mmCIF file of N, CA and C in Angstrom:
data_model
loop_
_atom_site.group_PDB
_atom_site.id
_atom_site.type_symbol
_atom_site.label_atom_id
_atom_site.label_comp_id
_atom_site.label_asym_id
_atom_site.label_seq_id
_atom_site.Cartn_x
_atom_site.Cartn_y
_atom_site.Cartn_z
ATOM 1 N N MET A 49 11.823 -11.494 -6.189
ATOM 2 C CA MET A 49 11.150 -11.270 -5.196
ATOM 3 C C MET A 49 10.250 -11.946 -4.552
ATOM 4 N N ARG A 50 10.131 -11.654 -3.049
ATOM 5 C CA ARG A 50 9.919 -12.479 -2.226
ATOM 6 C C ARG A 50 8.436 -12.163 -1.410
ATOM 7 N N VAL A 51 7.294 -12.980 -1.630
ATOM 8 C CA VAL A 51 6.289 -12.084 -1.036
ATOM 9 C C VAL A 51 6.675 -12.509 0.630
ATOM 10 N N VAL A 52 6.168 -11.375 1.590
ATOM 11 C CA VAL A 52 6.161 -10.964 2.510
ATOM 12 C C VAL A 52 5.003 -11.683 3.158
ATOM 13 N N GLN A 53 4.184 -10.496 3.028
ATOM 14 C CA GLN A 53 2.866 -10.818 3.356
ATOM 15 C C GLN A 53 1.626 -10.776 2.600
ATOM 16 N N GLU A 54 0.461 -10.867 2.676
ATOM 17 C CA GLU A 54 -0.566 -10.623 1.405
ATOM 18 C C GLU A 54 -2.255 -10.770 2.563
ATOM 19 N N PHE A 55 -2.911 -9.681 2.423
ATOM 20 C CA PHE A 55 -4.046 -9.513 3.126
ATOM 21 C C PHE A 55 -5.045 -8.199 2.678
ATOM 22 N N VAL A 56 -6.068 -8.309 3.047
ATOM 23 C CA VAL A 56 -7.342 -7.289 2.869
ATOM 24 C C VAL A 56 -7.307 -6.843 3.979
ATOM 25 N N GLN A 57 -7.475 -5.565 4.534
ATOM 26 C CA GLN A 57 -8.127 -4.591 5.034
ATOM 27 C C GLN A 57 -8.915 -3.580 4.734
ATOM 28 N N GLU A 58 -10.202 -3.905 5.583
ATOM 29 C CA GLU A 58 -11.075 -2.652 4.659
ATOM 30 C C GLU A 58 -11.474 -2.497 3.070
ATOM 31 N N ASP A 59 -11.592 -3.466 2.573
ATOM 32 C CA ASP A 59 -11.880 -3.754 1.577
ATOM 33 C C ASP A 59 -10.206 -3.376 0.251
ATOM 34 N N ILE A 60 -9.202 -3.215 0.559
ATOM 35 C CA ILE A 60 -8.419 -2.771 0.194
ATOM 36 C C ILE A 60 -7.011 -4.119 0.000
ATOM 37 N N ARG A 61 -6.709 -4.571 -0.628
ATOM 38 C CA ARG A 61 -5.535 -5.554 -0.529
ATOM 39 C C ARG A 61 -4.184 -4.848 -0.310
ATOM 40 N N ILE A 62 -3.721 -5.380 0.652
ATOM 41 C CA ILE A 62 -2.731 -5.061 0.592
ATOM 42 C C ILE A 62 -1.381 -6.444 0.359
ATOM 43 N N SER A 63 -0.178 -5.763 -0.277
ATOM 44 C CA SER A 63 0.788 -6.965 -0.397
ATOM 45 C C SER A 63 2.267 -6.369 0.332
ATOM 46 N N VAL A 64 3.037 -7.087 0.297
ATOM 47 C CA VAL A 64 4.235 -6.534 1.169
ATOM 48 C C VAL A 64 5.413 -7.737 0.750
ATOM 49 N N PHE A 65 6.174 -6.993 -0.471
ATOM 50 C CA PHE A 65 7.272 -7.609 -1.024
ATOM 51 C C PHE A 65 8.745 -7.256 -0.188
ATOM 52 N N SER A 66 9.175 -8.201 -0.599
ATOM 53 C CA SER A 66 11.120 -8.201 -0.329
ATOM 54 C C SER A 66 11.340 -8.441 -1.687
ATOM 55 N N TRP A 67 12.742 -7.069 -1.972
ATOM 56 C CA TRP A 67 13.148 -7.079 -2.963
ATOM 57 C C TRP A 67 14.226 -6.218 -3.249
ATOM 58 N N ASN A 68 15.318 -7.001 -3.691
ATOM 59 C CA ASN A 68 16.751 -5.946 -3.761
ATOM 60 C C ASN A 68 16.985 -5.085 -2.824
ATOM 61 N N ASN A 69 16.883 -5.764 -1.193
ATOM 62 C CA ASN A 69 17.011 -5.275 -0.187
ATOM 63 C C ASN A 69 16.121 -3.664 0.018
ATOM 64 N N LYS A 70 14.730 -3.939 -0.152
ATOM 65 C CA LYS A 70 13.391 -2.966 0.414
ATOM 66 C C LYS A 70 12.680 -3.719 0.406
ATOM 67 N N TYR A 71 11.452 -2.923 1.126
ATOM 68 C CA TYR A 71 10.117 -3.671 1.234
ATOM 69 C C TYR A 71 9.431 -3.005 0.436
ATOM 70 N N ILE A 72 8.466 -3.600 -1.031
ATOM 71 C CA ILE A 72 7.848 -2.867 -1.333
ATOM 72 C C ILE A 72 6.006 -3.511 -0.922
ATOM 73 N N MET A 73 5.510 -1.926 -0.517
ATOM 74 C CA MET A 73 4.065 -2.220 -0.048
ATOM 75 C C MET A 73 2.865 -1.597 -1.170
ATOM 76 N N LYS A 74 2.157 -2.277 -1.572
ATOM 77 C CA LYS A 74 1.110 -2.396 -2.539
ATOM 78 C C LYS A 74 0.079 -2.346 -1.823
ATOM 79 N N PHE A 75 -0.843 -1.460 -2.223
ATOM 80 C CA PHE A 75 -2.342 -1.234 -1.409
ATOM 81 C C PHE A 75 -3.104 -1.162 -2.758
ATOM 82 N N GLU A 76 -3.984 -2.418 -2.917
ATOM 83 C CA GLU A 76 -5.008 -1.766 -4.425
ATOM 84 C C GLU A 76 -6.335 -1.710 -3.771
ATOM 85 N N LEU A 77 -7.525 -1.056 -4.752
ATOM 86 C CA LEU A 77 -8.523 -0.777 -4.565
ATOM 87 C C LEU A 77 -9.281 -1.025 -5.819
ATOM 88 N N GLY A 78 -9.871 -1.855 -6.130
ATOM 89 C CA GLY A 78 -10.478 -1.694 -7.522
ATOM 90 C C GLY A 78 -9.258 -1.338 -8.768
ATOM 91 N N PRO A 79 -9.520 -0.477 -9.529
ATOM 92 C CA PRO A 79 -8.691 -0.346 -10.615
ATOM 93 C C PRO A 79 -7.506 0.571 -10.120
ATOM 94 N N MET A 80 -7.521 1.052 -8.344
ATOM 95 C CA MET A 80 -5.940 1.785 -8.758
ATOM 96 C C MET A 80 -5.171 1.236 -7.494
ATOM 97 N N GLU A 81 -3.993 1.751 -7.185
ATOM 98 C CA GLU A 81 -2.900 1.175 -6.580
ATOM 99 C C GLU A 81 -1.959 2.176 -6.272
ATOM 100 N N GLN A 82 -1.587 2.222 -5.105
ATOM 101 C CA GLN A 82 -0.189 2.787 -4.580
ATOM 102 C C GLN A 82 0.639 2.194 -3.686
ATOM 103 N N THR A 83 1.632 2.442 -4.664
ATOM 104 C CA THR A 83 2.883 1.288 -4.083
ATOM 105 C C THR A 83 4.017 2.365 -3.494
ATOM 106 N N PHE A 84 4.330 1.797 -2.348
ATOM 107 C CA PHE A 84 5.744 2.332 -1.416
ATOM 108 C C PHE A 84 6.686 1.671 -1.359
ATOM 109 N N LYS A 85 8.082 2.435 -1.502
ATOM 110 C CA LYS A 85 9.525 1.527 -0.857
ATOM 111 C C LYS A 85 10.315 1.823 0.195
ATOM 112 N N LEU A 86 10.953 1.172 0.699
ATOM 113 C CA LEU A 86 11.445 1.298 1.623
ATOM 114 C C LEU A 86 12.397 0.471 2.340
ATOM 115 N N SER A 87 13.495 1.059 2.392
ATOM 116 C CA SER A 87 15.218 0.272 2.514
ATOM 117 C C SER A 87 14.425 -0.958 3.628
ATOM 118 N N GLU A 88 15.381 -2.020 3.771
ATOM 119 C CA GLU A 88 15.095 -2.919 4.997
ATOM 120 C C GLU A 88 15.787 -2.669 5.666
ATOM 121 N N MET A 89 16.950 -1.568 5.709
ATOM 122 C CA MET A 89 17.802 -1.639 6.654
ATOM 123 C C MET A 89 17.270 -0.365 7.627
ATOM 124 N N ASP A 90 16.266 0.234 7.256
ATOM 125 C CA ASP A 90 15.218 1.003 8.044
ATOM 126 C C ASP A 90 13.985 0.675 8.983
ATOM 127 N N VAL A 91 14.405 -0.909 8.995
ATOM 128 C CA VAL A 91 13.095 -1.618 9.619
ATOM 129 C C VAL A 91 14.137 -2.956 10.468
ATOM 130 N N LEU A 92 13.528 -2.952 11.352
ATOM 131 C CA LEU A 92 14.401 -4.079 12.434
ATOM 132 C C LEU A 92 13.550 -5.126 12.103
ATOM 133 N N GLU A 93 12.550 -5.328 12.352
ATOM 134 C CA GLU A 93 11.489 -6.740 12.016
ATOM 135 C C GLU A 93 10.540 -6.377 11.309
ATOM 136 N N GLU A 94 10.214 -7.378 10.300
ATOM 137 C CA GLU A 94 9.410 -7.484 9.722
ATOM 138 C C GLU A 94 7.690 -6.762 10.394
ATOM 139 N N LYS A 95 7.515 -7.565 11.394
ATOM 140 C CA LYS A 95 6.218 -7.391 11.997
ATOM 141 C C LYS A 95 6.250 -5.477 12.120
ATOM 142 N N ASP A 96 7.402 -4.793 12.655
ATOM 143 C CA ASP A 96 7.306 -3.599 12.276
ATOM 144 C C ASP A 96 6.816 -2.644 11.251
ATOM 145 N N LEU A 97 6.462 -3.117 10.102
ATOM 146 C CA LEU A 97 5.840 -2.906 9.246
ATOM 147 C C LEU A 97 4.434 -2.317 9.159
ATOM 148 N N GLU A 98 4.018 -2.917 10.390
ATOM 149 C CA GLU A 98 2.517 -3.048 10.424
ATOM 150 C C GLU A 98 1.973 -1.104 10.575
ATOM 151 N N ILE A 99 3.203 -0.943 11.361
ATOM 152 C CA ILE A 99 2.680 0.736 11.394
ATOM 153 C C ILE A 99 1.868 1.387 9.858
ATOM 154 N N PHE A 100 2.172 0.781 8.840
ATOM 155 C CA PHE A 100 1.950 1.645 7.494
ATOM 156 C C PHE A 100 0.816 0.743 7.131
ATOM 157 N N TRP A 101 -0.398 -0.061 7.770
ATOM 158 C CA TRP A 101 -1.834 -0.239 7.804
ATOM 159 C C TRP A 101 -2.457 -0.433 8.773
ATOM 160 N N THR A 102 -1.818 0.732 9.848
ATOM 161 C CA THR A 102 -2.534 0.553 10.623
ATOM 162 C C THR A 102 -2.410 2.261 11.319
ATOM 163 N N GLY A 103 -3.314 3.086 11.773
ATOM 164 C CA GLY A 103 -3.356 4.391 11.980
ATOM 165 C C GLY A 103 -2.888 5.416 10.986
ATOM 166 N N GLY A 104 -2.393 6.705 11.351
ATOM 167 C CA GLY A 104 -2.540 7.255 10.228
ATOM 168 C C GLY A 104 -2.237 7.443 9.036
ATOM 169 N N PHE A 105 -0.971 6.613 8.832
ATOM 170 C CA PHE A 105 -0.677 6.126 7.461
ATOM 171 C C PHE A 105 -1.782 5.301 6.691
ATOM 172 N N PHE A 106 -2.416 4.749 6.966
ATOM 173 C CA PHE A 106 -3.218 3.812 6.500
ATOM 174 C C PHE A 106 -4.521 4.515 6.073
ATOM 175 N N GLU A 107 -4.735 5.649 7.346
ATOM 176 C CA GLU A 107 -5.854 6.475 6.875
ATOM 177 C C GLU A 107 -5.805 7.506 5.785
ATOM 178 N N LYS A 108 -4.349 7.988 5.431
ATOM 179 C CA LYS A 108 -4.145 8.629 4.177
ATOM 180 C C LYS A 108 -4.012 7.948 3.421
ATOM 181 N N VAL A 109 -3.745 6.658 3.236
ATOM 182 C CA VAL A 109 -3.801 5.735 2.095
ATOM 183 C C VAL A 109 -5.014 5.731 1.081
ATOM 184 N N LYS A 110 -6.068 5.537 2.388
ATOM 185 C CA LYS A 110 -7.847 5.629 2.255
ATOM 186 C C LYS A 110 -8.105 6.774 1.584
ATOM 187 N N GLN A 111 -7.449 7.819 2.264
ATOM 188 C CA GLN A 111 -7.744 8.989 1.408
ATOM 189 C C GLN A 111 -8.105 9.481 0.201
ATOM 190 N N ARG A 112 -6.237 9.005 0.170
ATOM 191 C CA ARG A 112 -5.614 9.010 -1.376
ATOM 192 C C ARG A 112 -6.333 8.451 -2.409
ATOM 193 N N PHE A 113 -6.765 7.629 -1.870
ATOM 194 C CA PHE A 113 -8.128 6.460 -2.804
ATOM 195 C C PHE A 113 -9.138 6.810 -3.276
ATOM 196 N N LYS A 114 -9.782 7.281 -2.150
ATOM 197 C CA LYS A 114 -11.084 8.302 -2.395
ATOM 198 C C LYS A 114 -10.406 9.306 -3.510
ATOM 199 N N GLU A 115 -9.626 10.288 -3.124
ATOM 200 C CA GLU A 115 -9.596 11.638 -4.426
ATOM 201 C C GLU A 115 -8.832 10.664 -5.549
ATOM 202 N N MET A 116 -8.268 9.719 -5.493
ATOM 203 C CA MET A 116 -7.819 9.217 -6.942
ATOM 204 C C MET A 116 -9.206 8.749 -7.746
ATOM 205 N N GLY A 117 -10.605 7.478 -6.911
ATOM 206 C CA GLY A 117 -11.556 7.735 -7.135
ATOM 207 C C GLY A 117 -12.199 8.620 -7.993
ATOM 208 N N ASN A 118 -12.448 10.121 -7.080
ATOM 209 C CA ASN A 118 -13.154 11.227 -7.692
ATOM 210 C C ASN A 118 -12.814 11.882 -8.906
ATOM 211 N N SER A 119 -11.207 11.873 -8.904
ATOM 212 C CA SER A 119 -10.534 11.984 -10.337
ATOM 213 C C SER A 119 -11.042 11.246 -11.576
ATOM 214 N N PHE A 120 -11.025 9.780 -11.431
ATOM 215 C CA PHE A 120 -10.729 8.983 -12.178
ATOM 216 C C PHE A 120 -12.302 9.192 -13.046
ATOM 217 N N ARG A 121 -13.284 8.810 -11.684
ATOM 218 C CA ARG A 121 -14.791 8.987 -11.965
ATOM 219 C C ARG A 121 -15.073 10.434 -12.955
ATOM 220 N N ALA A 122 -14.525 11.508 -12.582
ATOM 221 C CA ALA A 122 -14.760 12.880 -13.376
ATOM 222 C C ALA A 122 -14.057 13.030 -14.749
ATOM 223 N N GLU A 123 -13.181 12.230 -14.951
ATOM 224 C CA GLU A 123 -12.561 11.971 -16.053
ATOM 225 C C GLU A 123 -13.414 11.400 -17.105
ATOM 226 N N ALA A 124 -13.899 9.729 -16.490
ATOM 227 C CA ALA A 124 -14.507 8.739 -17.256
ATOM 228 C C ALA A 124 -16.299 9.710 -17.756
ATOM 229 N N GLU A 125 -16.599 10.762 -17.083
ATOM 230 C CA GLU A 125 -17.702 11.348 -17.503
ATOM 231 C C GLU A 125 -17.413 12.124 -18.766
ATOM 232 N N ASN A 126 -15.903 12.203 -19.008
ATOM 233 C CA ASN A 126 -15.919 13.066 -20.227
ATOM 234 C C ASN A 126 -15.645 12.697 -21.596
ATOM 235 N N LEU A 127 -15.618 11.109 -21.332
ATOM 236 C CA LEU A 127 -15.359 10.006 -22.221
ATOM 237 C C LEU A 127 -16.731 10.172 -23.589
#
């Protein structure tokens, strides 16, 4: 597995890997993570992956983290 890029944006750690002809994009916030896989054949250049941490896609990732956090806290209160 090759690390393509790693950085933090808006408190979300973003790691991009290349493995088995796929790009693996991992978004991490606290104890939660979201992982997406994309065929390398669907991407012309690695810089084109930037679309996944800008704009609408990234907004949906942040919203999903918010929903995940709410679910986690709700269940943790029941322990």
